[in-house]
Every structure is written in structure tokens, then in C-alpha cells.
PDB file of C-alpha atoms in Angstrom:
ATOM      1  CA  MET A   1     -42.355 -22.256  61.413  1.00  0.00           C
ATOM      2  CA  LYS A   2     -41.721 -25.811  60.246  1.00  0.00           C
ATOM      3  CA  ARG A   3     -38.622 -27.205  61.942  1.00  0.00           C
ATOM      4  CA  ALA A   4     -36.703 -30.391  61.180  1.00  0.00           C
ATOM      5  CA  ARG A   5     -33.567 -32.353  62.069  1.00  0.00           C
ATOM      6  CA  VAL A   6     -31.524 -33.796  59.232  1.00  0.00           C
ATOM      7  CA  ALA A   7     -28.202 -35.452  58.496  1.00  0.00           C
ATOM      8  CA  TYR A   8     -26.183 -33.802  55.737  1.00  0.00           C
ATOM      9  CA  GLY A   9     -22.539 -34.015  54.779  1.00  0.00           C
ATOM     10  CA  GLY A  10     -21.668 -36.195  57.752  1.00  0.00           C
ATOM     11  CA  ALA A  11     -23.226 -33.958  60.413  1.00  0.00           C
ATOM     12  CA  ILE A  12     -26.617 -33.452  62.049  1.00  0.00           C
ATOM     13  CA  TYR A  13     -28.356 -30.088  61.706  1.00  0.00           C
ATOM     14  CA  ASN A  14     -31.478 -28.341  62.853  1.00  0.00           C
ATOM     15  CA  ALA A  15     -33.235 -27.022  59.775  1.00  0.00           C
ATOM     16  CA  SER A  16     -36.336 -25.146  58.700  1.00  0.00           C
ATOM     17  CA  GLU A  17     -38.510 -25.077  55.608  1.00  0.00           C
ATOM     18  CA  TYR A  18     -37.281 -22.621  52.969  1.00  0.00           C
ATOM     19  CA  ASP A  19     -39.702 -22.524  50.031  1.00  0.00           C
ATOM     20  CA  ALA A  20     -39.456 -26.088  48.689  1.00  0.00           C
ATOM     21  CA  SER A  21     -35.973 -26.530  50.147  1.00  0.00           C
ATOM     22  CA  LEU A  22     -34.356 -26.645  53.576  1.00  0.00           C
ATOM     23  CA  GLN A  23     -32.278 -24.041  55.364  1.00  0.00           C
ATOM     24  CA  LEU A  24     -29.699 -25.542  57.686  1.00  0.00           C
ATOM     25  CA  GLU A  25     -28.857 -23.787  60.944  1.00  0.00           C
ATOM     26  CA  ASP A  26     -25.551 -22.606  59.425  1.00  0.00           C
ATOM     27  CA  GLY A  27     -27.481 -20.779  56.698  1.00  0.00           C
ATOM     28  CA  ARG A  28     -26.929 -23.161  53.792  1.00  0.00           C
ATOM     29  CA  ILE A  29     -29.865 -23.973  51.525  1.00  0.00           C
ATOM     30  CA  VAL A  30     -30.120 -27.628  50.447  1.00  0.00           C
ATOM     31  CA  ASN A  31     -32.641 -29.693  48.534  1.00  0.00           C
ATOM     32  CA  GLN A  32     -34.941 -31.829  50.633  1.00  0.00           C
ATOM     33  CA  ASP A  33     -33.896 -34.961  48.749  1.00  0.00           C
ATOM     34  CA  GLU A  34     -30.209 -34.348  49.558  1.00  0.00           C
ATOM     35  CA  VAL A  35     -30.612 -34.988  53.280  1.00  0.00           C
ATOM     36  CA  THR A  36     -31.422 -37.897  55.538  1.00  0.00           C
ATOM     37  CA  TRP A  37     -34.445 -36.941  57.584  1.00  0.00           C
ATOM     38  CA  LEU A  38     -34.304 -37.608  61.306  1.00  0.00           C
ATOM     39  CA  THR A  39     -37.163 -37.269  63.743  1.00  0.00           C
ATOM     40  CA  PRO A  40     -37.751 -33.521  64.303  1.00  0.00           C
ATOM     41  CA  LEU A  41     -36.960 -33.969  68.003  1.00  0.00           C
ATOM     42  CA  ASN A  42     -35.656 -36.662  70.301  1.00  0.00           C
ATOM     43  CA  PRO A  43     -38.858 -37.712  72.093  1.00  0.00           C
ATOM     44  CA  ARG A  44     -38.631 -37.982  75.855  1.00  0.00           C
ATOM     45  CA  THR A  45     -41.592 -39.851  77.360  1.00  0.00           C
ATOM     46  CA  THR A  46     -44.090 -40.794  74.662  1.00  0.00           C
ATOM     47  CA  PHE A  47     -47.732 -41.359  75.582  1.00  0.00           C
ATOM     48  CA  ALA A  48     -49.869 -43.152  73.009  1.00  0.00           C
ATOM     49  CA  LEU A  49     -53.656 -43.258  72.974  1.00  0.00           C
ATOM     50  CA  GLY A  50     -55.694 -46.345  72.275  1.00  0.00           C
ATOM     51  CA  LEU A  51     -59.202 -46.115  70.811  1.00  0.00           C
ATOM     52  CA  ASN A  52     -59.350 -42.309  70.927  1.00  0.00           C
ATOM     53  CA  TYR A  53     -61.631 -42.060  67.883  1.00  0.00           C
ATOM     54  CA  ALA A  54     -65.132 -43.459  68.261  1.00  0.00           C
ATOM     55  CA  ASP A  55     -65.253 -44.667  64.646  1.00  0.00           C
ATOM     56  CA  HIS A  56     -62.025 -46.643  65.110  1.00  0.00           C
ATOM     57  CA  ALA A  57     -63.340 -48.222  68.315  1.00  0.00           C
ATOM     58  CA  ALA A  58     -66.534 -49.193  66.487  1.00  0.00           C
ATOM     59  CA  GLU A  59     -64.480 -50.547  63.584  1.00  0.00           C
ATOM     60  CA  LEU A  60     -62.813 -52.917  66.046  1.00  0.00           C
ATOM     61  CA  ALA A  61     -66.109 -53.741  67.796  1.00  0.00           C
ATOM     62  CA  PHE A  62     -65.050 -52.077  71.056  1.00  0.00           C
ATOM     63  CA  ASP A  63     -66.988 -49.678  73.221  1.00  0.00           C
ATOM     64  CA  ALA A  64     -65.574 -46.153  73.353  1.00  0.00           C
ATOM     65  CA  PRO A  65     -63.457 -45.778  76.510  1.00  0.00           C
ATOM     66  CA  SER A  66     -64.739 -43.770  79.463  1.00  0.00           C
ATOM     67  CA  GLU A  67     -61.255 -42.427  80.280  1.00  0.00           C
ATOM     68  CA  PRO A  68     -58.060 -42.147  78.200  1.00  0.00           C
ATOM     69  CA  LEU A  69     -56.392 -45.466  77.412  1.00  0.00           C
ATOM     70  CA  ILE A  70     -52.674 -44.700  77.468  1.00  0.00           C
ATOM     71  CA  PHE A  71     -49.589 -46.824  76.903  1.00  0.00           C
ATOM     72  CA  LEU A  72     -45.926 -45.827  76.625  1.00  0.00           C
ATOM     73  CA  LYS A  73     -43.507 -46.089  73.716  1.00  0.00           C
ATOM     74  CA  GLY A  74     -39.723 -46.354  73.884  1.00  0.00           C
ATOM     75  CA  PRO A  75     -37.285 -44.141  71.912  1.00  0.00           C
ATOM     76  CA  ASN A  76     -36.222 -47.151  69.835  1.00  0.00           C
ATOM     77  CA  THR A  77     -39.567 -47.095  68.030  1.00  0.00           C
ATOM     78  CA  PHE A  78     -39.044 -43.842  66.138  1.00  0.00           C
ATOM     79  CA  VAL A  79     -37.714 -43.369  62.618  1.00  0.00           C
ATOM     80  CA  GLY A  80     -37.616 -40.266  60.429  1.00  0.00           C
ATOM     81  CA  HIS A  81     -39.365 -39.215  57.230  1.00  0.00           C
ATOM     82  CA  ASN A  82     -38.576 -41.433  54.207  1.00  0.00           C
ATOM     83  CA  GLY A  83     -37.373 -44.138  56.587  1.00  0.00           C
ATOM     84  CA  PHE A  84     -38.041 -47.868  56.595  1.00  0.00           C
ATOM     85  CA  THR A  85     -40.174 -50.014  58.882  1.00  0.00           C
ATOM     86  CA  ARG A  86     -39.667 -53.767  59.101  1.00  0.00           C
ATOM     87  CA  ARG A  87     -42.497 -56.214  58.592  1.00  0.00           C
ATOM     88  CA  PRO A  88     -41.283 -59.434  60.274  1.00  0.00           C
ATOM     89  CA  SER A  89     -41.874 -62.622  58.312  1.00  0.00           C
ATOM     90  CA  ASP A  90     -44.059 -64.127  61.056  1.00  0.00           C
ATOM     91  CA  ILE A  91     -46.569 -61.256  60.949  1.00  0.00           C
ATOM     92  CA  THR A  92     -49.878 -61.689  59.109  1.00  0.00           C
ATOM     93  CA  TYR A  93     -51.470 -58.305  59.896  1.00  0.00           C
ATOM     94  CA  MET A  94     -49.531 -55.034  60.205  1.00  0.00           C
ATOM     95  CA  HIS A  95     -51.389 -51.764  59.780  1.00  0.00           C
ATOM     96  CA  TYR A  96     -50.583 -48.048  59.769  1.00  0.00           C
ATOM     97  CA  GLU A  97     -52.109 -45.461  62.099  1.00  0.00           C
ATOM     98  CA  CYS A  98     -52.018 -41.780  61.129  1.00  0.00           C
ATOM     99  CA  GLU A  99     -51.854 -39.721  64.322  1.00  0.00           C
ATOM    100  CA  LEU A 100     -51.447 -36.117  65.396  1.00  0.00           C
ATOM    101  CA  ALA A 101     -48.375 -35.883  67.637  1.00  0.00           C
ATOM    102  CA  VAL A 102     -48.504 -33.190  70.322  1.00  0.00           C
ATOM    103  CA  VAL A 103     -45.087 -32.049  71.572  1.00  0.00           C
ATOM    104  CA  ILE A 104     -44.870 -30.613  75.083  1.00  0.00           C
ATOM    105  CA  GLY A 105     -42.884 -27.405  75.472  1.00  0.00           C
ATOM    106  CA  LYS A 106     -42.327 -27.031  79.212  1.00  0.00           C
ATOM    107  CA  LYS A 107     -42.650 -28.840  82.518  1.00  0.00           C
ATOM    108  CA  GLY A 108     -46.135 -29.056  83.946  1.00  0.00           C
ATOM    109  CA  ARG A 109     -48.031 -30.767  86.757  1.00  0.00           C
ATOM    110  CA  TYR A 110     -51.734 -30.436  87.575  1.00  0.00           C
ATOM    111  CA  VAL A 111     -52.335 -28.519  84.346  1.00  0.00           C
ATOM    112  CA  LYS A 112     -55.925 -27.362  83.863  1.00  0.00           C
ATOM    113  CA  LYS A 113     -57.683 -27.729  80.527  1.00  0.00           C
ATOM    114  CA  GLU A 114     -57.942 -23.979  80.060  1.00  0.00           C
ATOM    115  CA  ASP A 115     -54.157 -23.662  80.379  1.00  0.00           C
ATOM    116  CA  ALA A 116     -53.191 -26.784  78.440  1.00  0.00           C
ATOM    117  CA  TYR A 117     -52.090 -25.126  75.193  1.00  0.00           C
ATOM    118  CA  ASP A 118     -49.608 -22.987  77.160  1.00  0.00           C
ATOM    119  CA  TYR A 119     -47.649 -26.230  77.626  1.00  0.00           C
ATOM    120  CA  VAL A 120     -47.620 -27.217  73.946  1.00  0.00           C
ATOM    121  CA  LYS A 121     -44.532 -26.550  71.805  1.00  0.00           C
ATOM    122  CA  GLY A 122     -45.941 -27.744  68.514  1.00  0.00           C
ATOM    123  CA  TYR A 123     -47.275 -30.573  66.393  1.00  0.00           C
ATOM    124  CA  SER A 124     -45.979 -33.334  64.166  1.00  0.00           C
ATOM    125  CA  ILE A 125     -47.234 -36.455  62.398  1.00  0.00           C
ATOM    126  CA  ALA A 126     -46.762 -40.018  63.597  1.00  0.00           C
ATOM    127  CA  ASN A 127     -47.514 -43.278  61.831  1.00  0.00           C
ATOM    128  CA  ASP A 128     -47.782 -45.704  64.725  1.00  0.00           C
ATOM    129  CA  TYR A 129     -47.752 -49.141  63.084  1.00  0.00           C
ATOM    130  CA  ALA A 130     -49.473 -51.985  64.929  1.00  0.00           C
ATOM    131  CA  PHE A 131     -48.542 -55.668  64.642  1.00  0.00           C
ATOM    132  CA  ARG A 132     -51.953 -57.109  65.282  1.00  0.00           C
ATOM    133  CA  ASP A 133     -50.879 -60.759  65.512  1.00  0.00           C
ATOM    134  CA  TYR A 134     -49.567 -60.061  69.007  1.00  0.00           C
ATOM    135  CA  LEU A 135     -52.489 -57.990  70.185  1.00  0.00           C
ATOM    136  CA  GLU A 136     -53.807 -59.434  73.416  1.00  0.00           C
ATOM    137  CA  ASN A 137     -56.092 -56.566  74.407  1.00  0.00           C
ATOM    138  CA  TYR A 138     -56.891 -53.375  72.485  1.00  0.00           C
ATOM    139  CA  TYR A 139     -57.290 -51.573  75.772  1.00  0.00           C
ATOM    140  CA  ARG A 140     -53.664 -52.275  76.734  1.00  0.00           C
ATOM    141  CA  PRO A 141     -51.491 -53.193  73.714  1.00  0.00           C
ATOM    142  CA  ASN A 142     -48.474 -55.246  74.715  1.00  0.00           C
ATOM    143  CA  LEU A 143     -44.848 -54.442  73.885  1.00  0.00           C
ATOM    144  CA  ARG A 144     -44.639 -56.573  70.747  1.00  0.00           C
ATOM    145  CA  VAL A 145     -47.556 -54.676  69.192  1.00  0.00           C
ATOM    146  CA  LYS A 146     -46.333 -51.109  69.676  1.00  0.00           C
ATOM    147  CA  ASN A 147     -42.663 -51.054  70.702  1.00  0.00           C
ATOM    148  CA  ARG A 148     -40.743 -52.703  67.877  1.00  0.00           C
ATOM    149  CA  ASP A 149     -37.635 -50.968  66.550  1.00  0.00           C
ATOM    150  CA  GLY A 150     -38.461 -48.364  63.905  1.00  0.00           C
ATOM    151  CA  CYS A 151     -42.209 -49.028  63.998  1.00  0.00           C
ATOM    152  CA  THR A 152     -43.229 -45.370  64.365  1.00  0.00           C
ATOM    153  CA  PRO A 153     -42.230 -42.832  61.711  1.00  0.00           C
ATOM    154  CA  LEU A 154     -42.342 -39.292  63.116  1.00  0.00           C
ATOM    155  CA  GLY A 155     -42.037 -36.015  61.229  1.00  0.00           C
ATOM    156  CA  PRO A 156     -41.025 -34.602  58.853  1.00  0.00           C
ATOM    157  CA  TRP A 157     -41.694 -31.349  60.663  1.00  0.00           C
ATOM    158  CA  LEU A 158     -42.266 -29.967  64.112  1.00  0.00           C
ATOM    159  CA  VAL A 159     -44.734 -27.160  63.418  1.00  0.00           C
ATOM    160  CA  ASP A 160     -44.911 -24.315  65.941  1.00  0.00           C
ATOM    161  CA  LYS A 161     -48.219 -24.271  67.796  1.00  0.00           C
ATOM    162  CA  GLU A 162     -48.769 -20.637  66.761  1.00  0.00           C
ATOM    163  CA  ASP A 163     -48.997 -21.784  63.136  1.00  0.00           C
ATOM    164  CA  ILE A 164     -51.899 -24.164  63.802  1.00  0.00           C
ATOM    165  CA  SER A 165     -55.025 -22.150  64.556  1.00  0.00           C
ATOM    166  CA  ASP A 166     -57.174 -25.114  65.611  1.00  0.00           C
ATOM    167  CA  PRO A 167     -55.420 -28.435  66.241  1.00  0.00           C
ATOM    168  CA  MET A 168     -58.795 -29.961  67.030  1.00  0.00           C
ATOM    169  CA  ASN A 169     -60.031 -29.530  63.454  1.00  0.00           C
ATOM    170  CA  LEU A 170     -57.341 -30.995  61.207  1.00  0.00           C
ATOM    171  CA  PRO A 171     -58.087 -33.446  58.376  1.00  0.00           C
ATOM    172  CA  LEU A 172     -55.962 -36.621  58.405  1.00  0.00           C
ATOM    173  CA  TYR A 173     -55.230 -38.892  55.443  1.00  0.00           C
ATOM    174  CA  THR A 174     -53.280 -42.080  54.770  1.00  0.00           C
ATOM    175  CA  TYR A 175     -52.235 -43.291  51.320  1.00  0.00           C
ATOM    176  CA  VAL A 176     -50.879 -46.737  50.472  1.00  0.00           C
ATOM    177  CA  ASN A 177     -49.087 -46.740  47.114  1.00  0.00           C
ATOM    178  CA  ASP A 178     -50.851 -43.434  46.303  1.00  0.00           C
ATOM    179  CA  LYS A 179     -54.315 -44.837  47.077  1.00  0.00           C
ATOM    180  CA  LEU A 180     -56.334 -43.047  49.769  1.00  0.00           C
ATOM    181  CA  VAL A 181     -57.164 -45.635  52.455  1.00  0.00           C
ATOM    182  CA  GLN A 182     -57.829 -43.607  55.609  1.00  0.00           C
ATOM    183  CA  LYS A 183     -59.553 -40.294  56.174  1.00  0.00           C
ATOM    184  CA  GLY A 184     -60.539 -38.573  59.406  1.00  0.00           C
ATOM    185  CA  ASN A 185     -60.426 -35.372  61.403  1.00  0.00           C
ATOM    186  CA  THR A 186     -58.984 -34.541  64.813  1.00  0.00           C
ATOM    187  CA  LYS A 187     -62.341 -33.033  65.792  1.00  0.00           C
ATOM    188  CA  ASP A 188     -63.575 -36.619  66.178  1.00  0.00           C
ATOM    189  CA  MET A 189     -61.218 -37.479  69.045  1.00  0.00           C
ATOM    190  CA  ILE A 190     -63.016 -38.777  72.109  1.00  0.00           C
ATOM    191  CA  PHE A 191     -60.542 -37.019  74.406  1.00  0.00           C
ATOM    192  CA  ASP A 192     -59.202 -33.731  73.035  1.00  0.00           C
ATOM    193  CA  ILE A 193     -55.730 -32.299  73.572  1.00  0.00           C
ATOM    194  CA  PRO A 194     -56.555 -30.202  76.678  1.00  0.00           C
ATOM    195  CA  THR A 195     -58.281 -33.181  78.285  1.00  0.00           C
ATOM    196  CA  LEU A 196     -55.268 -35.415  77.649  1.00  0.00           C
ATOM    197  CA  ILE A 197     -52.794 -32.893  79.056  1.00  0.00           C
ATOM    198  CA  GLU A 198     -54.915 -32.349  82.152  1.00  0.00           C
ATOM    199  CA  TYR A 199     -55.372 -36.101  82.634  1.00  0.00           C
ATOM    200  CA  ILE A 200     -51.704 -37.082  82.281  1.00  0.00           C
ATOM    201  CA  SER A 201     -50.395 -34.190  84.351  1.00  0.00           C
ATOM    202  CA  SER A 202     -52.819 -35.047  87.172  1.00  0.00           C
ATOM    203  CA  PHE A 203     -50.649 -38.022  88.177  1.00  0.00           C
ATOM    204  CA  MET A 204     -47.212 -37.356  86.650  1.00  0.00           C
ATOM    205  CA  THR A 205     -45.084 -34.442  85.523  1.00  0.00           C
ATOM    206  CA  LEU A 206     -44.991 -33.565  81.848  1.00  0.00           C
ATOM    207  CA  SER A 207     -41.614 -32.351  80.559  1.00  0.00           C
ATOM    208  CA  GLU A 208     -40.285 -30.596  77.479  1.00  0.00           C
ATOM    209  CA  ASN A 209     -40.192 -32.896  74.432  1.00  0.00           C
ATOM    210  CA  ASP A 210     -42.626 -35.372  75.878  1.00  0.00           C
ATOM    211  CA  VAL A 211     -44.922 -36.455  73.050  1.00  0.00           C
ATOM    212  CA  ILE A 212     -48.597 -37.394  73.064  1.00  0.00           C
ATOM    213  CA  LEU A 213     -49.762 -39.555  70.142  1.00  0.00           C
ATOM    214  CA  THR A 214     -53.466 -38.837  70.027  1.00  0.00           C
ATOM    215  CA  GLY A 215     -54.865 -41.918  68.305  1.00  0.00           C
ATOM    216  CA  THR A 216     -56.095 -42.781  64.821  1.00  0.00           C
ATOM    217  CA  PRO A 217     -59.482 -42.774  63.040  1.00  0.00           C
ATOM    218  CA  LYS A 218     -61.000 -45.789  61.288  1.00  0.00           C
ATOM    219  CA  GLY A 219     -59.629 -47.198  58.072  1.00  0.00           C
ATOM    220  CA  SER A 220     -56.612 -49.281  59.120  1.00  0.00           C
ATOM    221  CA  VAL A 221     -55.803 -52.092  56.674  1.00  0.00           C
ATOM    222  CA  ASP A 222     -52.977 -54.586  56.291  1.00  0.00           C
ATOM    223  CA  THR A 223     -49.742 -53.494  54.625  1.00  0.00           C
ATOM    224  CA  LYS A 224     -47.182 -55.564  52.736  1.00  0.00           C
ATOM    225  CA  VAL A 225     -43.446 -55.497  52.105  1.00  0.00           C
ATOM    226  CA  GLY A 226     -42.715 -52.887  49.460  1.00  0.00           C
ATOM    227  CA  ASP A 227     -45.719 -50.704  50.267  1.00  0.00           C
ATOM    228  CA  HIS A 228     -45.095 -46.969  50.289  1.00  0.00           C
ATOM    229  CA  ILE A 229     -47.152 -45.282  53.012  1.00  0.00           C
ATOM    230  CA  VAL A 230     -47.863 -41.562  53.295  1.00  0.00           C
ATOM    231  CA  THR A 231     -49.640 -40.125  56.332  1.00  0.00           C
ATOM    232  CA  GLU A 232     -50.776 -36.523  55.977  1.00  0.00           C
ATOM    233  CA  ILE A 233     -52.268 -33.942  58.335  1.00  0.00           C
ATOM    234  CA  GLU A 234     -53.441 -30.662  56.893  1.00  0.00           C
ATOM    235  CA  GLY A 235     -51.133 -27.780  57.794  1.00  0.00           C
ATOM    236  CA  ILE A 236     -48.442 -30.064  59.208  1.00  0.00           C
ATOM    237  CA  GLY A 237     -47.166 -32.001  56.222  1.00  0.00           C
ATOM    238  CA  ARG A 238     -46.779 -35.418  54.619  1.00  0.00           C
ATOM    239  CA  LEU A 239     -44.793 -38.213  56.278  1.00  0.00           C
ATOM    240  CA  ALA A 240     -43.513 -40.954  53.946  1.00  0.00           C
ATOM    241  CA  ASN A 241     -42.349 -44.444  54.878  1.00  0.00           C
ATOM    242  CA  THR A 242     -41.635 -47.768  53.156  1.00  0.00           C
ATOM    243  CA  ILE A 243     -42.272 -51.294  54.464  1.00  0.00           C
ATOM    244  CA  ILE A 244     -39.303 -53.656  54.179  1.00  0.00           C
ATOM    245  CA  GLY A 245     -38.877 -57.354  54.923  1.00  0.00           C
ATOM    246  CA  ASP A 246     -36.474 -59.262  57.109  1.00  0.00           C
ATOM    247  CA  GLU A 247     -33.837 -59.789  54.415  1.00  0.00           C
ATOM    248  CA  THR A 248     -33.608 -56.096  53.529  1.00  0.00           C
ATOM    249  CA  PHE A 249     -33.691 -55.102  57.177  1.00  0.00           C
ATOM    250  CA  MET A 250     -30.796 -57.382  58.089  1.00  0.00           C
ATOM    251  CA  LYS A 251     -28.666 -55.925  55.275  1.00  0.00           C
ATOM    252  CA  SER A 252     -29.342 -52.314  56.276  1.00  0.00           C
TER     253      SER A 252
END
């Protein structure tokens, strides 16, 4: 099932896909363009992967890491489908990153690879924008690169894990103003989902609604104010987002 959270008629509802519409938890059927899309869950701890695709590491002239490179993201970073992300006026390079988001379903510590999927609730799409002007080290991005307000669209859906037969073989795409600019596949991750769950849970407890952002393939290019970005993962959906400038952001 594809699950969502939306605002409609002054209230917030859990919802699910119903043909090309949405069914709210109270049974009403509404058009998808009648709602304000929220993130499909309220992320707890969010773990983000750096350089988890070999082609992206090569694109940036970095060696592939020998162990997962993980940094944390705050809840302020997330925005829902069809939301807006600010490009500050002092930024000269801001790029998208289409990523498979893995949502944890239950508490786990010392999880073994062979049991890792038992701890997964489902999957979503993240577009984890990077503000490269402030990048000091690709191996450990600093706060200004990856923790700005609203810099990470998430959604539209949380797709039950049972509906994704092989999360390690999903095509990913990014479109800027309807032009295909990024293409990859989750099979090309350096560290797969079971490895990441085993690694993280070896030194800290994973909890329900923790999220793992699994990295992005090559093909990241600069975006501008007014650009409409769509990140897509086969079987999970299409996540849309628009870049706005300081003036629009301050009026919103």
C-alpha cells in the first residue's frame, strides 16, 4: 500500500492511494491536487549516506569509501511533495540528490544482515539538496550543506516493504524542468540496505520511523530559482519540488 499524510479542510489526515485519487482515513475520496502534501511520516533520527554510489564518488574525484560515511539530518530539513526549497542568494551551486529512503519499522540493536529487512517498514523518496559552496569535506558534510530548513523533500508516499520485491534493484531518475538529468539504480550502492542496518545498529539503537537516506548516483547539476525538480524511483512514485529565492521565501 502507498500511504501518505496530507492537510485537507483545516485538518491533517493519514491517507492512501485510491486509483488516481486519495482516500482519507475517514473514508472520503479527494483529488490529489486538493490537498497539501506533508511528509509521509515524521522522521525520527535520519541517517544520510555520503558517496554511497561509486559513480558519484568518481564524479567528484573521490575514492569509494571503505565503510559507510554517515551524517545526521534534523527534522527541520524535511518538506512534503509539491513543496518549496529555498536557494539563498549567496549560493552559487545547489544540486539535487535523488535517494531511496528506508524507513525503520521497529526497534533494533545488533541486527544481522540476514535479518535486516525484518526491521524495515517501507520506502520513500528523498531529494537531499546540497549547498556545495559550504562543502568543506565530502566525507563529512557540515551543517550548512545538508541541514538547511526545507532542503530535503520527502514523499509523496511511504510504500509498504511487502510491495517492493527487490529494493536493491530500483531505477532512479531526476528531471529538471521535464529534462532527464540523473539516472541510476539502487543495485549500484556501495553499501546495500542490510549492510547499512547492520552497521548502524552495531553501535546505536534503531527505532521506529528512523530513516536511512541511502545516497545518490552521479548526475548532480546546479539548479536555479524557478526550477521544477522531479525525483522518481520505480515502484515508489514521483516527488515534485520547486526552487524559490529569498524574496519568495520571506513572503511565504
